[in-house]
Amino acid sequence: MTQTFLSSQTARTLAAALVLALVASQPALAQGLDPQGSGAILGAVNWVQGTLLGAVATSVAVIAVAAVGFMMLTGRMDWRRGAMVILGCFILFGAAAIVGGIREAAQGF
């Protein structure tokens, strides 16, 4: 019998807490976009973003989706696991749009 890291109930609770923290921190974010001393951290985060969404990452994702699609069509990979890989690529590259939608929804309340 295998033991999972998080149960589905715990994962849902953590996701709800994260969304609540993002919504509750909205007034704190309005105080200043670049607090004093955050230059190095901001630079590191921008580097990570550029690495994850840059040309090399896009090329690797295209190759991964093509390989997973080929493996799914030839029966070497089950459809559920292949769909999860493709969905993960969509979430990674669509993260900015997802966060924008969450912010707009939070401002509407």
mmCIF file of N, CA and C in Angstrom:
data_model
loop_
_atom_site.group_PDB
_atom_site.id
_atom_site.type_symbol
_atom_site.label_atom_id
_atom_site.label_comp_id
_atom_site.label_asym_id
_atom_site.label_seq_id
_atom_site.Cartn_x
_atom_site.Cartn_y
_atom_site.Cartn_z
ATOM 1 N N MET A 1 0.842 -1.169 0.000
ATOM 2 C CA MET A 1 0.000 0.000 0.000
ATOM 3 C C MET A 1 0.889 1.235 0.000
ATOM 4 N N THR A 2 0.618 2.173 -0.886
ATOM 5 C CA THR A 2 1.425 3.370 -0.988
ATOM 6 C C THR A 2 0.824 4.486 -0.155
ATOM 7 N N GLN A 3 1.691 5.345 0.315
ATOM 8 C CA GLN A 3 1.246 6.475 1.118
ATOM 9 C C GLN A 3 1.501 7.744 0.314
ATOM 10 N N THR A 4 0.473 8.577 0.193
ATOM 11 C CA THR A 4 0.628 9.814 -0.559
ATOM 12 C C THR A 4 1.144 10.910 0.350
ATOM 13 N N PHE A 5 1.764 11.914 -0.237
ATOM 14 C CA PHE A 5 2.330 13.024 0.518
ATOM 15 C C PHE A 5 1.231 13.865 1.139
ATOM 16 N N LEU A 6 0.223 14.215 0.367
ATOM 17 C CA LEU A 6 -0.908 15.005 0.852
ATOM 18 C C LEU A 6 -2.199 14.325 0.437
ATOM 19 N N SER A 7 -3.148 14.313 1.326
ATOM 20 C CA SER A 7 -4.457 13.801 0.936
ATOM 21 C C SER A 7 -5.158 14.865 0.105
ATOM 22 N N SER A 8 -6.194 14.471 -0.602
ATOM 23 C CA SER A 8 -6.897 15.430 -1.445
ATOM 24 C C SER A 8 -7.553 16.510 -0.604
ATOM 25 N N GLN A 9 -8.044 16.180 0.581
ATOM 26 C CA GLN A 9 -8.652 17.176 1.460
ATOM 27 C C GLN A 9 -7.600 18.186 1.924
ATOM 28 N N THR A 10 -6.410 17.714 2.269
ATOM 29 C CA THR A 10 -5.345 18.613 2.694
ATOM 30 C C THR A 10 -4.914 19.512 1.548
ATOM 31 N N ALA A 11 -4.826 18.965 0.352
ATOM 32 C CA ALA A 11 -4.449 19.770 -0.810
ATOM 33 C C ALA A 11 -5.478 20.846 -1.083
ATOM 34 N N ARG A 12 -6.765 20.514 -0.976
ATOM 35 C CA ARG A 12 -7.800 21.521 -1.180
ATOM 36 C C ARG A 12 -7.742 22.593 -0.104
ATOM 37 N N THR A 13 -7.472 22.208 1.133
ATOM 38 C CA THR A 13 -7.368 23.171 2.225
ATOM 39 C C THR A 13 -6.196 24.110 1.998
ATOM 40 N N LEU A 14 -5.055 23.570 1.573
ATOM 41 C CA LEU A 14 -3.895 24.411 1.299
ATOM 42 C C LEU A 14 -4.152 25.366 0.134
ATOM 43 N N ALA A 15 -4.830 24.885 -0.895
ATOM 44 C CA ALA A 15 -5.146 25.750 -2.033
ATOM 45 C C ALA A 15 -6.086 26.872 -1.616
ATOM 46 N N ALA A 16 -7.072 26.559 -0.792
ATOM 47 C CA ALA A 16 -7.992 27.592 -0.315
ATOM 48 C C ALA A 16 -7.262 28.602 0.552
ATOM 49 N N ALA A 17 -6.339 28.144 1.389
ATOM 50 C CA ALA A 17 -5.566 29.059 2.232
ATOM 51 C C ALA A 17 -4.679 29.963 1.387
ATOM 52 N N LEU A 18 -4.113 29.439 0.315
ATOM 53 C CA LEU A 18 -3.277 30.243 -0.572
ATOM 54 C C LEU A 18 -4.098 31.325 -1.263
ATOM 55 N N VAL A 19 -5.264 30.959 -1.756
ATOM 56 C CA VAL A 19 -6.130 31.944 -2.405
ATOM 57 C C VAL A 19 -6.557 33.005 -1.407
ATOM 58 N N LEU A 20 -6.894 32.599 -0.190
ATOM 59 C CA LEU A 20 -7.294 33.544 0.842
ATOM 60 C C LEU A 20 -6.149 34.487 1.188
ATOM 61 N N ALA A 21 -4.932 33.957 1.263
ATOM 62 C CA ALA A 21 -3.774 34.796 1.564
ATOM 63 C C ALA A 21 -3.521 35.800 0.446
ATOM 64 N N LEU A 22 -3.703 35.380 -0.803
ATOM 65 C CA LEU A 22 -3.518 36.307 -1.917
ATOM 66 C C LEU A 22 -4.558 37.414 -1.900
ATOM 67 N N VAL A 23 -5.796 37.060 -1.600
ATOM 68 C CA VAL A 23 -6.857 38.059 -1.563
ATOM 69 C C VAL A 23 -6.661 38.988 -0.377
ATOM 70 N N ALA A 24 -6.266 38.453 0.768
ATOM 71 C CA ALA A 24 -6.087 39.273 1.963
ATOM 72 C C ALA A 24 -4.882 40.186 1.853
ATOM 73 N N SER A 25 -3.895 39.824 1.048
ATOM 74 C CA SER A 25 -2.688 40.644 0.929
ATOM 75 C C SER A 25 -2.836 41.761 -0.095
ATOM 76 N N GLN A 26 -3.981 41.901 -0.703
ATOM 77 C CA GLN A 26 -4.182 42.943 -1.715
ATOM 78 C C GLN A 26 -3.890 44.341 -1.169
ATOM 79 N N PRO A 27 -4.382 44.749 0.034
ATOM 80 C CA PRO A 27 -4.038 46.079 0.543
ATOM 81 C C PRO A 27 -2.549 46.240 0.795
ATOM 82 N N ALA A 28 -1.860 45.177 1.217
ATOM 83 C CA ALA A 28 -0.427 45.269 1.450
ATOM 84 C C ALA A 28 0.326 45.482 0.147
ATOM 85 N N LEU A 29 -0.156 44.895 -0.932
ATOM 86 C CA LEU A 29 0.504 45.082 -2.220
ATOM 87 C C LEU A 29 0.316 46.496 -2.745
ATOM 88 N N ALA A 30 -0.756 47.149 -2.348
ATOM 89 C CA ALA A 30 -1.020 48.503 -2.829
ATOM 90 C C ALA A 30 -0.098 49.527 -2.191
ATOM 91 N N GLN A 31 0.593 49.191 -1.099
ATOM 92 C CA GLN A 31 1.452 50.133 -0.410
ATOM 93 C C GLN A 31 2.704 50.457 -1.216
ATOM 94 N N GLY A 32 3.171 49.558 -2.005
ATOM 95 C CA GLY A 32 4.366 49.817 -2.801
ATOM 96 C C GLY A 32 4.713 48.604 -3.625
ATOM 97 N N LEU A 33 5.045 48.810 -4.886
ATOM 98 C CA LEU A 33 5.348 47.685 -5.752
ATOM 99 C C LEU A 33 6.774 47.200 -5.580
ATOM 100 N N ASP A 34 7.678 48.074 -5.143
ATOM 101 C CA ASP A 34 9.073 47.702 -4.994
ATOM 102 C C ASP A 34 9.587 48.205 -3.647
ATOM 103 N N PRO A 35 9.381 47.448 -2.557
ATOM 104 C CA PRO A 35 9.845 47.907 -1.260
ATOM 105 C C PRO A 35 11.358 48.014 -1.204
ATOM 106 N N GLN A 36 11.846 48.788 -0.269
ATOM 107 C CA GLN A 36 13.276 49.011 -0.143
ATOM 108 C C GLN A 36 13.998 47.706 0.163
ATOM 109 N N GLY A 37 15.077 47.463 -0.542
ATOM 110 C CA GLY A 37 15.875 46.268 -0.330
ATOM 111 C C GLY A 37 15.427 45.051 -1.111
ATOM 112 N N SER A 38 14.430 45.184 -1.970
ATOM 113 C CA SER A 38 13.938 44.019 -2.702
ATOM 114 C C SER A 38 14.545 43.905 -4.090
ATOM 115 N N GLY A 39 15.530 44.699 -4.394
ATOM 116 C CA GLY A 39 16.126 44.677 -5.728
ATOM 117 C C GLY A 39 16.735 43.340 -6.098
ATOM 118 N N ALA A 40 17.477 42.734 -5.168
ATOM 119 C CA ALA A 40 18.114 41.443 -5.448
ATOM 120 C C ALA A 40 17.077 40.336 -5.582
ATOM 121 N N ILE A 41 16.074 40.362 -4.706
ATOM 122 C CA ILE A 41 15.030 39.344 -4.767
ATOM 123 C C ILE A 41 14.235 39.497 -6.053
ATOM 124 N N LEU A 42 13.888 40.733 -6.393
ATOM 125 C CA LEU A 42 13.141 40.987 -7.617
ATOM 126 C C LEU A 42 13.936 40.558 -8.843
ATOM 127 N N GLY A 43 15.235 40.812 -8.834
ATOM 128 C CA GLY A 43 16.084 40.376 -9.942
ATOM 129 C C GLY A 43 16.122 38.860 -10.073
ATOM 130 N N ALA A 44 16.196 38.159 -8.928
ATOM 131 C CA ALA A 44 16.217 36.698 -8.955
ATOM 132 C C ALA A 44 14.895 36.137 -9.461
ATOM 133 N N VAL A 45 13.785 36.730 -9.016
ATOM 134 C CA VAL A 45 12.478 36.258 -9.465
ATOM 135 C C VAL A 45 12.308 36.505 -10.962
ATOM 136 N N ASN A 46 12.765 37.650 -11.445
ATOM 137 C CA ASN A 46 12.693 37.931 -12.887
ATOM 138 C C ASN A 46 13.555 36.961 -13.682
ATOM 139 N N TRP A 47 14.704 36.572 -13.125
ATOM 140 C CA TRP A 47 15.559 35.596 -13.806
ATOM 141 C C TRP A 47 14.865 34.243 -13.894
ATOM 142 N N VAL A 48 14.240 33.819 -12.784
ATOM 143 C CA VAL A 48 13.523 32.544 -12.784
ATOM 144 C C VAL A 48 12.374 32.587 -13.787
ATOM 145 N N GLN A 49 11.650 33.707 -13.817
ATOM 146 C CA GLN A 49 10.552 33.845 -14.774
ATOM 147 C C GLN A 49 11.065 33.783 -16.209
ATOM 148 N N GLY A 50 12.157 34.471 -16.482
ATOM 149 C CA GLY A 50 12.730 34.426 -17.823
ATOM 150 C C GLY A 50 13.200 33.042 -18.205
ATOM 151 N N THR A 51 13.733 32.302 -17.234
ATOM 152 C CA THR A 51 14.187 30.943 -17.501
ATOM 153 C C THR A 51 13.017 30.011 -17.787
ATOM 154 N N LEU A 52 11.946 30.136 -16.979
ATOM 155 C CA LEU A 52 10.802 29.240 -17.143
ATOM 156 C C LEU A 52 9.965 29.556 -18.372
ATOM 157 N N LEU A 53 9.979 30.805 -18.817
ATOM 158 C CA LEU A 53 9.131 31.197 -19.936
ATOM 159 C C LEU A 53 9.923 31.624 -21.164
ATOM 160 N N GLY A 54 11.224 31.406 -21.164
ATOM 161 C CA GLY A 54 12.062 31.835 -22.272
ATOM 162 C C GLY A 54 11.990 30.913 -23.479
ATOM 163 N N ALA A 55 12.852 31.202 -24.446
ATOM 164 C CA ALA A 55 12.849 30.467 -25.711
ATOM 165 C C ALA A 55 13.270 29.012 -25.524
ATOM 166 N N VAL A 56 14.248 28.772 -24.651
ATOM 167 C CA VAL A 56 14.705 27.397 -24.429
ATOM 168 C C VAL A 56 13.603 26.575 -23.775
ATOM 169 N N ALA A 57 12.943 27.150 -22.767
ATOM 170 C CA ALA A 57 11.866 26.427 -22.090
ATOM 171 C C ALA A 57 10.702 26.155 -23.047
ATOM 172 N N THR A 58 10.407 27.112 -23.906
ATOM 173 C CA THR A 58 9.333 26.914 -24.872
ATOM 174 C C THR A 58 9.686 25.787 -25.838
ATOM 175 N N SER A 59 10.916 25.739 -26.284
ATOM 176 C CA SER A 59 11.353 24.665 -27.185
ATOM 177 C C SER A 59 11.287 23.306 -26.506
ATOM 178 N N VAL A 60 11.723 23.245 -25.255
ATOM 179 C CA VAL A 60 11.684 21.985 -24.517
ATOM 180 C C VAL A 60 10.236 21.539 -24.309
ATOM 181 N N ALA A 61 9.335 22.492 -24.014
ATOM 182 C CA ALA A 61 7.924 22.146 -23.817
ATOM 183 C C ALA A 61 7.292 21.631 -25.103
ATOM 184 N N VAL A 62 7.638 22.229 -26.229
ATOM 185 C CA VAL A 62 7.101 21.763 -27.511
ATOM 186 C C VAL A 62 7.581 20.344 -27.794
ATOM 187 N N ILE A 63 8.847 20.076 -27.542
ATOM 188 C CA ILE A 63 9.381 18.735 -27.757
ATOM 189 C C ILE A 63 8.725 17.736 -26.798
ATOM 190 N N ALA A 64 8.511 18.150 -25.540
ATOM 191 C CA ALA A 64 7.884 17.262 -24.560
ATOM 192 C C ALA A 64 6.446 16.937 -24.946
ATOM 193 N N VAL A 65 5.693 17.940 -25.385
ATOM 194 C CA VAL A 65 4.305 17.697 -25.782
ATOM 195 C C VAL A 65 4.266 16.789 -27.007
ATOM 196 N N ALA A 66 5.177 16.997 -27.954
ATOM 197 C CA ALA A 66 5.218 16.140 -29.136
ATOM 198 C C ALA A 66 5.573 14.701 -28.759
ATOM 199 N N ALA A 67 6.549 14.522 -27.877
ATOM 200 C CA ALA A 67 6.950 13.176 -27.461
ATOM 201 C C ALA A 67 5.822 12.485 -26.691
ATOM 202 N N VAL A 68 5.176 13.220 -25.791
ATOM 203 C CA VAL A 68 4.078 12.633 -25.021
ATOM 204 C C VAL A 68 2.921 12.283 -25.944
ATOM 205 N N GLY A 69 2.611 13.150 -26.889
ATOM 206 C CA GLY A 69 1.552 12.853 -27.850
ATOM 207 C C GLY A 69 1.857 11.621 -28.673
ATOM 208 N N PHE A 70 3.102 11.486 -29.116
ATOM 209 C CA PHE A 70 3.489 10.303 -29.887
ATOM 210 C C PHE A 70 3.386 9.042 -29.031
ATOM 211 N N MET A 71 3.829 9.137 -27.771
ATOM 212 C CA MET A 71 3.751 7.981 -26.886
ATOM 213 C C MET A 71 2.302 7.603 -26.584
ATOM 214 N N MET A 72 1.427 8.593 -26.470
ATOM 215 C CA MET A 72 0.013 8.306 -26.237
ATOM 216 C C MET A 72 -0.607 7.627 -27.452
ATOM 217 N N LEU A 73 -0.250 8.089 -28.638
ATOM 218 C CA LEU A 73 -0.818 7.507 -29.859
ATOM 219 C C LEU A 73 -0.331 6.086 -30.119
ATOM 220 N N THR A 74 0.889 5.778 -29.695
ATOM 221 C CA THR A 74 1.413 4.432 -29.917
ATOM 222 C C THR A 74 1.100 3.482 -28.770
ATOM 223 N N GLY A 75 0.442 3.979 -27.723
ATOM 224 C CA GLY A 75 0.043 3.118 -26.617
ATOM 225 C C GLY A 75 1.099 2.908 -25.562
ATOM 226 N N ARG A 76 2.164 3.658 -25.585
ATOM 227 C CA ARG A 76 3.221 3.513 -24.584
ATOM 228 C C ARG A 76 2.942 4.296 -23.315
ATOM 229 N N MET A 77 2.007 5.243 -23.376
ATOM 230 C CA MET A 77 1.659 6.049 -22.207
ATOM 231 C C MET A 77 0.142 6.139 -22.129
ATOM 232 N N ASP A 78 -0.393 6.022 -20.904
ATOM 233 C CA ASP A 78 -1.840 6.105 -20.779
ATOM 234 C C ASP A 78 -2.287 7.565 -20.963
ATOM 235 N N TRP A 79 -3.517 7.720 -21.387
ATOM 236 C CA TRP A 79 -4.042 9.034 -21.766
ATOM 237 C C TRP A 79 -4.115 9.989 -20.585
ATOM 238 N N ARG A 80 -4.405 9.474 -19.396
ATOM 239 C CA ARG A 80 -4.520 10.355 -18.226
ATOM 240 C C ARG A 80 -3.184 11.006 -17.897
ATOM 241 N N ARG A 81 -2.113 10.229 -17.858
ATOM 242 C CA ARG A 81 -0.794 10.786 -17.544
ATOM 243 C C ARG A 81 -0.331 11.738 -18.653
ATOM 244 N N GLY A 82 -0.608 11.426 -19.881
ATOM 245 C CA GLY A 82 -0.249 12.310 -20.983
ATOM 246 C C GLY A 82 -1.009 13.621 -20.935
ATOM 247 N N ALA A 83 -2.290 13.544 -20.597
ATOM 248 C CA ALA A 83 -3.079 14.772 -20.480
ATOM 249 C C ALA A 83 -2.573 15.642 -19.336
ATOM 250 N N MET A 84 -2.092 15.009 -18.263
ATOM 251 C CA MET A 84 -1.555 15.777 -17.139
ATOM 252 C C MET A 84 -0.282 16.535 -17.541
ATOM 253 N N VAL A 85 0.570 15.911 -18.349
ATOM 254 C CA VAL A 85 1.784 16.586 -18.817
ATOM 255 C C VAL A 85 1.417 17.783 -19.692
ATOM 256 N N ILE A 86 0.489 17.590 -20.602
ATOM 257 C CA ILE A 86 0.086 18.674 -21.501
ATOM 258 C C ILE A 86 -0.608 19.781 -20.719
ATOM 259 N N LEU A 87 -1.461 19.429 -19.759
ATOM 260 C CA LEU A 87 -2.132 20.420 -18.924
ATOM 261 C C LEU A 87 -1.119 21.199 -18.094
ATOM 262 N N GLY A 88 -0.091 20.526 -17.617
ATOM 263 C CA GLY A 88 0.967 21.210 -16.867
ATOM 264 C C GLY A 88 1.681 22.249 -17.708
ATOM 265 N N CYS A 89 1.925 21.959 -18.976
ATOM 266 C CA CYS A 89 2.546 22.945 -19.872
ATOM 267 C C CYS A 89 1.627 24.151 -20.081
ATOM 268 N N PHE A 90 0.333 23.882 -20.252
ATOM 269 C CA PHE A 90 -0.608 24.995 -20.405
ATOM 270 C C PHE A 90 -0.642 25.859 -19.157
ATOM 271 N N ILE A 91 -0.621 25.247 -17.982
ATOM 272 C CA ILE A 91 -0.650 26.021 -16.741
ATOM 273 C C ILE A 91 0.639 26.815 -16.578
ATOM 274 N N LEU A 92 1.777 26.220 -16.899
ATOM 275 C CA LEU A 92 3.056 26.919 -16.765
ATOM 276 C C LEU A 92 3.102 28.155 -17.655
ATOM 277 N N PHE A 93 2.736 28.001 -18.925
ATOM 278 C CA PHE A 93 2.838 29.124 -19.838
ATOM 279 C C PHE A 93 1.644 30.074 -19.750
ATOM 280 N N GLY A 94 0.550 29.646 -19.147
ATOM 281 C CA GLY A 94 -0.609 30.519 -18.986
ATOM 282 C C GLY A 94 -0.741 31.074 -17.590
ATOM 283 N N ALA A 95 0.302 30.952 -16.772
ATOM 284 C CA ALA A 95 0.227 31.380 -15.377
ATOM 285 C C ALA A 95 -0.080 32.870 -15.244
ATOM 286 N N ALA A 96 0.489 33.706 -16.115
ATOM 287 C CA ALA A 96 0.234 35.143 -16.021
ATOM 288 C C ALA A 96 -1.236 35.451 -16.281
ATOM 289 N N ALA A 97 -1.829 34.788 -17.248
ATOM 290 C CA ALA A 97 -3.248 35.007 -17.529
ATOM 291 C C ALA A 97 -4.126 34.470 -16.401
ATOM 292 N N ILE A 98 -3.737 33.357 -15.808
ATOM 293 C CA ILE A 98 -4.504 32.783 -14.694
ATOM 294 C C ILE A 98 -4.479 33.722 -13.494
ATOM 295 N N VAL A 99 -3.304 34.238 -13.158
ATOM 296 C CA VAL A 99 -3.185 35.162 -12.029
ATOM 297 C C VAL A 99 -3.953 36.454 -12.310
ATOM 298 N N GLY A 100 -3.898 36.941 -13.541
ATOM 299 C CA GLY A 100 -4.683 38.132 -13.894
ATOM 300 C C GLY A 100 -6.173 37.910 -13.718
ATOM 301 N N GLY A 101 -6.660 36.749 -14.095
ATOM 302 C CA GLY A 101 -8.075 36.431 -13.905
ATOM 303 C C GLY A 101 -8.449 36.343 -12.437
ATOM 304 N N ILE A 102 -7.562 35.764 -11.616
ATOM 305 C CA ILE A 102 -7.837 35.672 -10.185
ATOM 306 C C ILE A 102 -7.862 37.074 -9.568
ATOM 307 N N ARG A 103 -6.926 37.934 -9.972
ATOM 308 C CA ARG A 103 -6.919 39.310 -9.449
ATOM 309 C C ARG A 103 -8.168 40.070 -9.827
ATOM 310 N N GLU A 104 -8.605 39.935 -11.078
ATOM 311 C CA GLU A 104 -9.838 40.619 -11.501
ATOM 312 C C GLU A 104 -11.032 40.105 -10.728
ATOM 313 N N ALA A 105 -11.087 38.803 -10.491
ATOM 314 C CA ALA A 105 -12.206 38.229 -9.732
ATOM 315 C C ALA A 105 -12.175 38.712 -8.279
ATOM 316 N N ALA A 106 -10.969 38.831 -7.709
ATOM 317 C CA ALA A 106 -10.859 39.284 -6.324
ATOM 318 C C ALA A 106 -11.221 40.763 -6.173
ATOM 319 N N GLN A 107 -10.921 41.560 -7.176
ATOM 320 C CA GLN A 107 -11.259 42.975 -7.117
ATOM 321 C C GLN A 107 -12.744 43.217 -7.310
ATOM 322 N N GLY A 108 -13.428 42.273 -7.909
ATOM 323 C CA GLY A 108 -14.864 42.406 -8.139
ATOM 324 C C GLY A 108 -15.678 42.280 -6.869
ATOM 325 N N PHE A 109 -15.099 41.651 -5.819
ATOM 326 C CA PHE A 109 -15.850 41.455 -4.574
ATOM 327 C C PHE A 109 -15.740 42.636 -3.669
#
